[in-house]
Short mmCIF file of C-alpha atoms in Angstrom, two decimals:
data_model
loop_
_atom_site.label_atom_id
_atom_site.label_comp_id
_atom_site.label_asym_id
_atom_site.label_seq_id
_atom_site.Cartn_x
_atom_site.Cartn_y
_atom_site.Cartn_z
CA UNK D 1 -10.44 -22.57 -8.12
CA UNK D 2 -12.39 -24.42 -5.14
CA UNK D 3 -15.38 -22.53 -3.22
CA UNK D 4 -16.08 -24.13 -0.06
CA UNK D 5 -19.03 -23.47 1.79
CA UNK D 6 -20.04 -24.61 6.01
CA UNK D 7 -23.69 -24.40 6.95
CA UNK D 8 -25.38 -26.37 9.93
CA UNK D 9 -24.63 -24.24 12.80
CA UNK D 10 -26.86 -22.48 15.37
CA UNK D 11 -27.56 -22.12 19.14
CA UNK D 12 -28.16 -25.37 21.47
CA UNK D 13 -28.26 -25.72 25.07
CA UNK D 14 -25.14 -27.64 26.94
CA UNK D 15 -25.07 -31.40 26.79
CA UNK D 16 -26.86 -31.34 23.08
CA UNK D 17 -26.03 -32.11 19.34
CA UNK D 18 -25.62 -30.26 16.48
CA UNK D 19 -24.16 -31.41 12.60
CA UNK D 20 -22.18 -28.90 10.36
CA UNK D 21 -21.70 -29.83 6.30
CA UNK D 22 -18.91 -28.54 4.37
CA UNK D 23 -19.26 -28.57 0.54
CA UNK D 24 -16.65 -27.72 -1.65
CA UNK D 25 -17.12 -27.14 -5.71
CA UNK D 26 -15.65 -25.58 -8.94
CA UNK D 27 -13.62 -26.64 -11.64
CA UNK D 28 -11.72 -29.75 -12.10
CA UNK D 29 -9.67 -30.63 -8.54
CA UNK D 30 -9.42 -33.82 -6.31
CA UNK D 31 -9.94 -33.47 -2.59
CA UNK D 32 -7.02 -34.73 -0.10
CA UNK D 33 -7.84 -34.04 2.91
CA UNK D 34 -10.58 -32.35 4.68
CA UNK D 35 -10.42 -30.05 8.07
CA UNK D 36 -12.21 -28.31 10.62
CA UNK D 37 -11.28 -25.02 12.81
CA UNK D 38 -12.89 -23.22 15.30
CA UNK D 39 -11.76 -19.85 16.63
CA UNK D 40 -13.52 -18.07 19.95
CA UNK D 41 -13.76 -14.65 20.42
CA UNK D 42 -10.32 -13.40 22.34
CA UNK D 43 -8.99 -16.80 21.11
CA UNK D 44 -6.09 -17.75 17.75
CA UNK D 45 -7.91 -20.29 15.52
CA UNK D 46 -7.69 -24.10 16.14
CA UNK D 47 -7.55 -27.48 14.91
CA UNK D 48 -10.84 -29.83 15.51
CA UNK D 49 -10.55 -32.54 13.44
CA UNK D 50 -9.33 -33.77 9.77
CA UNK D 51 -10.12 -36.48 7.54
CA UNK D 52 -8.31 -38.31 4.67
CA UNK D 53 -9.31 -39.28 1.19
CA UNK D 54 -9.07 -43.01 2.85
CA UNK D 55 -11.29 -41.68 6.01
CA UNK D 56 -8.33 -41.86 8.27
CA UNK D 57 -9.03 -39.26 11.72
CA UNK D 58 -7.38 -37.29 13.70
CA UNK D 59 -8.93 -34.51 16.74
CA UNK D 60 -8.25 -32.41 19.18
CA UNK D 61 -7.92 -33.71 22.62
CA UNK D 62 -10.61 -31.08 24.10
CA UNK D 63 -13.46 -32.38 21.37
CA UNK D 64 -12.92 -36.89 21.20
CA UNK D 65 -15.14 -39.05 22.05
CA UNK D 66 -17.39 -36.50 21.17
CA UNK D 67 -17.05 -35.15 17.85
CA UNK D 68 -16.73 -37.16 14.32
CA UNK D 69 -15.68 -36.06 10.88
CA UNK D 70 -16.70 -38.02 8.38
CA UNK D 71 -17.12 -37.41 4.54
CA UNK D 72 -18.87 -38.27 1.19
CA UNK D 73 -16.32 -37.94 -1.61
CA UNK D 74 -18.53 -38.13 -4.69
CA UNK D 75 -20.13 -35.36 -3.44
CA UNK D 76 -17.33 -33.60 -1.86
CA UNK D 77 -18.74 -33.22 1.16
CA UNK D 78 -17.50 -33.34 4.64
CA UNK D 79 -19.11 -33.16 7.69
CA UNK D 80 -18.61 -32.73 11.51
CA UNK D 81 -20.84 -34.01 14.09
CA UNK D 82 -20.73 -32.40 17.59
CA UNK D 83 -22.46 -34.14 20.52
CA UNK D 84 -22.01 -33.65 24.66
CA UNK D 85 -21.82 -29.84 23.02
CA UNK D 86 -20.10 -27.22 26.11
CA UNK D 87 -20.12 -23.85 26.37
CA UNK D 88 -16.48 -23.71 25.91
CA UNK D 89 -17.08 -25.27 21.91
CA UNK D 90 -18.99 -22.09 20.95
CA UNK D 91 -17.00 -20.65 18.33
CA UNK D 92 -16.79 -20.08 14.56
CA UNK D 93 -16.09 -22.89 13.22
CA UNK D 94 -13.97 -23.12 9.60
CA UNK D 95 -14.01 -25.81 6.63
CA UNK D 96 -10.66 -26.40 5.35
CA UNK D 97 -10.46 -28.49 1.99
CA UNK D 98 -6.89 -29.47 0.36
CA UNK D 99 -6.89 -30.74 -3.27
CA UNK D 100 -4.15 -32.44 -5.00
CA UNK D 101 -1.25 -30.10 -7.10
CA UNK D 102 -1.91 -26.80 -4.68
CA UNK D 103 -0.05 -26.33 -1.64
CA UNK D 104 -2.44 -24.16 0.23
CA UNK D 105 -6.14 -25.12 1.91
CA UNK D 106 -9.13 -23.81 0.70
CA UNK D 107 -11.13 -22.00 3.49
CA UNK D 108 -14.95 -21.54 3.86
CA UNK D 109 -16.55 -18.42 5.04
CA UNK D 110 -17.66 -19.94 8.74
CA UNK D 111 -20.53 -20.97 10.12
CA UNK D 112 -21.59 -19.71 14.03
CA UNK D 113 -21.94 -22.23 16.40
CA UNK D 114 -23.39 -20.92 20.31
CA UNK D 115 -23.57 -23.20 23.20
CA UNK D 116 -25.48 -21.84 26.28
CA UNK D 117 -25.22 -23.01 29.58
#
């Protein structure tokens, strides 16, 4: 059993930063790997980014060079810095967390993230 919580967004103006945490707790588990979502209104949900037990990276082509996941395992922790923000990355945006022995992700409740112009 895994709760994951995502807090850190808000509203900022185009061309400015914003950082989102994900924590993750419960009883006894051991994080794999780490994700963020994002779904618009009128749009499916979508990958961001992802991170590894060994910090290896992976994101979306619409948010690099921009965005970087990074994470603190002892406190199992990951996080998801957005810089150069658009309109177009306003969104809900979804912690994903993965732990060793179940085959499903663990999902947060979502944190609101608005970009105006």
């Amino acid at each position: 059993q895994v709760q994951v919580v995502e807090s850190g967004g808000g509203l900022v103006q185009a061309g400015g930063s914003l950082r989102l945490s994900c924590a993750a707790s419960g009883s006894g588990f051991s994080i794999n790997v780490m994700g963020w979502y994002r779904q618009a209104p009128g749009k499916q949900r979508e990958l961001v980014a992802t991170i590894t037990r060994g910090r290896s990276t992976n994101y979306a082509d619409s948010v690099k060079g921009r965005f970087t996941i990074s994470r603190d395992n002892a406190k199992n922790t990951v996080y998801l810095q957005m810089n150069s923000l658009k309109p177009e990355d306003t969104a809900v945006y979804y912690c994903n967390v993965f732990v060793s022995g179940i085959l499903h992700g663990y999902w947060g409740q979502g944190t609101q993230v608005t970009v105006s112009s």
